[in-house]
Amino acid sequence: MTPVAAKNAIKFDPKTFLSTINGGRKIEPFLKKRIIFAQGDPSDAVFYIKEGKVRLTVVSQIGKEATIGILNRGDFFGEGCLTGQLLRLCSATAMTDCSVMRIDKKSMMEVLHREHAFSDMFVAYLLTRNIRYEEDLVDQLFNSSEKRLARILLLLAQFGKDAMPKISQETLAEMIGTTRSRVSFFMNRFRKLGFIDYQPGNELRVHSSLLNIVLHD
């Protein structure tokens, strides 16, 4: 087999790329609450979540912290480095024990330019996330705090597929723009209606029936 034929015979697989250590890629374990990168750190790599959940936060100049996102397995983060971002604009912290792949900026740029299968997958991911951000904005502007809470719980639990790790009511309040007391009131209401329940180990199980709150006018 000629070198060209051999090259064509080896089809690039994004899943393999994101599962193997080679050429600027390494997989690191992060224990729960460990910082993956901090706001103001050099922005020099993209990260991919293999297992676990990651929380993104920003801190204002007066020290007020806000949660801007919670990411799940299969999500990328830190891609700002690809657009010339020199410093991290937010912090990333492991919400659960995590396995995260770190891809150097150079390696990420090379594979995006070289492999159409990977670049198509990555662009589709970014577009989907941008749509999610637009939906978040509409949700914040037009929906009640009860609907916003129901929606964020469904998203965090991937519409009932996963049990959620313990997340404070303060964090939920930050994410939907309301007070902790309102979150507590709605959480108790959701539990009484059977939309959520607490599992052993204090995990929160969100049932897909909670969608009724989001869809109800």
mmCIF file of C-alpha atoms in Angstrom, residues 47-213:
data_model
loop_
_atom_site.group_PDB
_atom_site.id
_atom_site.type_symbol
_atom_site.label_atom_id
_atom_site.label_comp_id
_atom_site.label_asym_id
_atom_site.label_seq_id
_atom_site.Cartn_x
_atom_site.Cartn_y
_atom_site.Cartn_z
ATOM 1 C CA PHE A 47 -10.600 21.540 27.700
ATOM 2 C CA TYR A 48 -12.990 18.651 27.055
ATOM 3 C CA ILE A 49 -14.999 16.957 29.818
ATOM 4 C CA LYS A 50 -14.760 13.169 29.644
ATOM 5 C CA GLU A 51 -16.521 12.556 32.971
ATOM 6 C CA GLY A 52 -18.130 14.796 35.576
ATOM 7 C CA LYS A 53 -19.500 18.326 35.786
ATOM 8 C CA VAL A 54 -17.672 21.661 35.713
ATOM 9 C CA ARG A 55 -18.858 25.025 37.022
ATOM 10 C CA LEU A 56 -17.856 28.305 35.335
ATOM 11 C CA THR A 57 -17.838 31.446 37.485
ATOM 12 C CA VAL A 58 -16.788 35.074 37.234
ATOM 13 C CA VAL A 59 -15.861 37.465 40.013
ATOM 14 C CA SER A 60 -16.467 41.227 39.735
ATOM 15 C CA GLN A 61 -13.996 43.891 40.816
ATOM 16 C CA ILE A 62 -15.865 44.247 44.116
ATOM 17 C CA GLY A 63 -15.615 40.497 44.765
ATOM 18 C CA LYS A 64 -19.136 39.397 43.826
ATOM 19 C CA GLU A 65 -19.175 35.906 42.283
ATOM 20 C CA ALA A 66 -21.672 34.743 39.671
ATOM 21 C CA THR A 67 -22.176 31.332 38.077
ATOM 22 C CA ILE A 68 -22.322 31.629 34.285
ATOM 23 C CA GLY A 69 -22.574 27.963 33.390
ATOM 24 C CA ILE A 70 -22.466 24.355 34.480
ATOM 25 C CA LEU A 71 -21.041 21.942 31.920
ATOM 26 C CA ASN A 72 -21.445 18.191 31.543
ATOM 27 C CA ARG A 73 -19.650 15.259 29.993
ATOM 28 C CA GLY A 74 -18.958 15.912 26.310
ATOM 29 C CA ASP A 75 -18.713 19.705 26.682
ATOM 30 C CA PHE A 76 -15.749 21.881 25.691
ATOM 31 C CA PHE A 77 -14.622 24.958 27.596
ATOM 32 C CA GLY A 78 -11.728 27.413 27.516
ATOM 33 C CA GLU A 79 -11.990 27.850 23.750
ATOM 34 C CA GLY A 80 -11.480 31.614 24.072
ATOM 35 C CA CYS A 81 -7.776 30.995 23.507
ATOM 36 C CA LEU A 82 -8.580 30.154 19.864
ATOM 37 C CA THR A 83 -9.798 33.719 19.250
ATOM 38 C CA GLY A 84 -6.756 35.451 20.723
ATOM 39 C CA GLN A 85 -7.916 35.625 24.343
ATOM 40 C CA LEU A 86 -4.729 35.942 26.404
ATOM 41 C CA LEU A 87 -6.191 35.577 29.904
ATOM 42 C CA ARG A 88 -9.084 33.515 31.257
ATOM 43 C CA LEU A 89 -12.235 35.601 31.692
ATOM 44 C CA CYS A 90 -13.755 33.110 34.131
ATOM 45 C CA SER A 91 -12.804 30.317 36.512
ATOM 46 C CA ALA A 92 -13.547 26.623 35.976
ATOM 47 C CA THR A 93 -14.044 24.363 39.003
ATOM 48 C CA ALA A 94 -14.862 20.657 39.237
ATOM 49 C CA MET A 95 -18.361 20.229 40.699
ATOM 50 C CA THR A 96 -17.820 16.477 40.918
ATOM 51 C CA ASP A 97 -14.784 14.261 40.519
ATOM 52 C CA CYS A 98 -13.870 14.861 36.883
ATOM 53 C CA SER A 99 -11.754 13.503 34.064
ATOM 54 C CA VAL A 100 -10.793 16.334 31.706
ATOM 55 C CA MET A 101 -8.724 16.360 28.532
ATOM 56 C CA ARG A 102 -6.450 19.357 28.081
ATOM 57 C CA ILE A 103 -5.660 20.194 24.441
ATOM 58 C CA ASP A 104 -2.886 22.717 23.823
ATOM 59 C CA LYS A 105 -3.919 25.694 21.704
ATOM 60 C CA LYS A 106 -1.448 24.744 18.950
ATOM 61 C CA SER A 107 -2.708 21.153 18.770
ATOM 62 C CA MET A 108 -6.335 22.303 18.744
ATOM 63 C CA MET A 109 -5.688 24.771 15.920
ATOM 64 C CA GLU A 110 -3.879 22.110 13.895
ATOM 65 C CA VAL A 111 -6.627 19.502 14.162
ATOM 66 C CA LEU A 112 -9.334 22.076 13.386
ATOM 67 C CA HIS A 113 -7.532 23.042 10.166
ATOM 68 C CA ARG A 114 -6.541 19.502 9.189
ATOM 69 C CA GLU A 115 -9.561 17.344 10.051
ATOM 70 C CA HIS A 116 -12.960 18.358 8.681
ATOM 71 C CA ALA A 117 -14.781 15.748 10.785
ATOM 72 C CA PHE A 118 -13.457 17.323 13.976
ATOM 73 C CA SER A 119 -13.963 20.937 12.891
ATOM 74 C CA ASP A 120 -17.561 20.148 11.831
ATOM 75 C CA MET A 121 -18.236 18.564 15.231
ATOM 76 C CA PHE A 122 -16.647 21.476 17.122
ATOM 77 C CA VAL A 123 -18.489 24.157 15.134
ATOM 78 C CA ALA A 124 -21.794 22.313 15.635
ATOM 79 C CA TYR A 125 -21.091 22.232 19.387
ATOM 80 C CA LEU A 126 -20.362 25.974 19.500
ATOM 81 C CA LEU A 127 -23.510 26.800 17.520
ATOM 82 C CA THR A 128 -25.628 24.657 19.816
ATOM 83 C CA ARG A 129 -24.157 26.361 22.863
ATOM 84 C CA ASN A 130 -24.725 29.826 21.386
ATOM 85 C CA ILE A 131 -28.373 28.908 20.827
ATOM 86 C CA ARG A 132 -28.496 27.847 24.477
ATOM 87 C CA TYR A 133 -27.097 31.243 25.521
ATOM 88 C CA GLU A 134 -29.774 32.997 23.454
ATOM 89 C CA GLU A 135 -32.431 30.846 25.109
ATOM 90 C CA ASP A 136 -30.951 31.718 28.511
ATOM 91 C CA LEU A 137 -31.263 35.422 27.703
ATOM 92 C CA VAL A 138 -34.878 35.091 26.565
ATOM 93 C CA ASP A 139 -35.593 33.002 29.660
ATOM 94 C CA GLN A 140 -34.082 35.685 31.905
ATOM 95 C CA LEU A 141 -36.000 38.504 30.219
ATOM 96 C CA PHE A 142 -39.470 37.014 29.873
ATOM 97 C CA ASN A 143 -40.018 34.018 32.173
ATOM 98 C CA SER A 144 -40.830 33.908 35.877
ATOM 99 C CA SER A 145 -38.210 32.823 38.380
ATOM 100 C CA GLU A 146 -40.141 29.570 38.874
ATOM 101 C CA LYS A 147 -39.906 28.712 35.165
ATOM 102 C CA ARG A 148 -36.233 29.736 35.059
ATOM 103 C CA LEU A 149 -35.470 27.435 37.982
ATOM 104 C CA ALA A 150 -37.373 24.533 36.407
ATOM 105 C CA ARG A 151 -35.531 25.025 33.115
ATOM 106 C CA ILE A 152 -32.067 25.161 34.676
ATOM 107 C CA LEU A 153 -32.768 22.032 36.755
ATOM 108 C CA LEU A 154 -33.867 20.148 33.634
ATOM 109 C CA LEU A 155 -30.746 21.253 31.761
ATOM 110 C CA LEU A 156 -28.409 20.335 34.618
ATOM 111 C CA ALA A 157 -29.976 16.885 34.889
ATOM 112 C CA GLN A 158 -30.122 16.510 31.087
ATOM 113 C CA PHE A 159 -33.903 16.206 31.248
ATOM 114 C CA GLY A 160 -33.947 13.487 33.880
ATOM 115 C CA LYS A 161 -31.157 11.329 32.448
ATOM 116 C CA ASP A 162 -28.693 12.023 35.266
ATOM 117 C CA ALA A 163 -28.882 12.560 39.006
ATOM 118 C CA MET A 164 -27.508 15.954 39.913
ATOM 119 C CA PRO A 165 -24.663 16.383 42.390
ATOM 120 C CA LYS A 166 -25.399 18.571 45.379
ATOM 121 C CA ILE A 167 -25.682 22.195 44.274
ATOM 122 C CA SER A 168 -26.386 24.984 46.723
ATOM 123 C CA GLN A 169 -29.544 27.060 46.551
ATOM 124 C CA GLU A 170 -27.312 30.143 46.533
ATOM 125 C CA THR A 171 -25.720 28.930 43.281
ATOM 126 C CA LEU A 172 -29.109 28.236 41.729
ATOM 127 C CA ALA A 173 -30.277 31.699 42.790
ATOM 128 C CA GLU A 174 -27.223 33.244 41.089
ATOM 129 C CA MET A 175 -27.921 31.349 37.888
ATOM 130 C CA ILE A 176 -31.545 32.402 37.544
ATOM 131 C CA GLY A 177 -31.326 35.885 39.061
ATOM 132 C CA THR A 178 -33.459 35.588 42.170
ATOM 133 C CA THR A 179 -33.087 35.126 45.929
ATOM 134 C CA ARG A 180 -32.218 31.981 47.866
ATOM 135 C CA SER A 181 -35.560 32.134 49.697
ATOM 136 C CA ARG A 182 -37.451 32.027 46.386
ATOM 137 C CA VAL A 183 -35.375 29.052 45.224
ATOM 138 C CA SER A 184 -36.091 27.262 48.508
ATOM 139 C CA PHE A 185 -39.833 27.921 48.122
ATOM 140 C CA PHE A 186 -39.951 26.581 44.557
ATOM 141 C CA MET A 187 -37.746 23.554 45.337
ATOM 142 C CA ASN A 188 -40.099 22.539 48.146
ATOM 143 C CA ARG A 189 -43.059 23.005 45.813
ATOM 144 C CA PHE A 190 -41.428 20.904 43.066
ATOM 145 C CA ARG A 191 -40.714 18.141 45.593
ATOM 146 C CA LYS A 192 -44.277 18.090 46.897
ATOM 147 C CA LEU A 193 -45.590 17.863 43.323
ATOM 148 C CA GLY A 194 -43.280 14.908 42.625
ATOM 149 C CA PHE A 195 -41.184 16.731 40.020
ATOM 150 C CA ILE A 196 -37.956 16.258 42.007
ATOM 151 C CA ASP A 197 -36.773 14.048 44.857
ATOM 152 C CA TYR A 198 -33.622 13.540 46.855
ATOM 153 C CA GLN A 199 -31.627 10.314 46.495
ATOM 154 C CA PRO A 200 -29.258 8.693 49.036
ATOM 155 C CA GLY A 201 -26.067 10.707 49.216
ATOM 156 C CA ASN A 202 -28.072 13.938 48.856
ATOM 157 C CA GLU A 203 -28.197 13.671 45.065
ATOM 158 C CA LEU A 204 -31.097 15.438 43.395
ATOM 159 C CA ARG A 205 -33.210 13.505 40.907
ATOM 160 C CA VAL A 206 -35.072 15.729 38.454
ATOM 161 C CA HIS A 207 -37.974 14.080 36.643
ATOM 162 C CA SER A 208 -38.879 14.993 33.083
ATOM 163 C CA SER A 209 -42.390 15.855 34.345
ATOM 164 C CA LEU A 210 -40.875 19.126 35.625
ATOM 165 C CA LEU A 211 -41.175 20.250 32.007
ATOM 166 C CA ASN A 212 -44.853 20.906 32.808
ATOM 167 C CA ILE A 213 -43.769 23.979 34.795
#
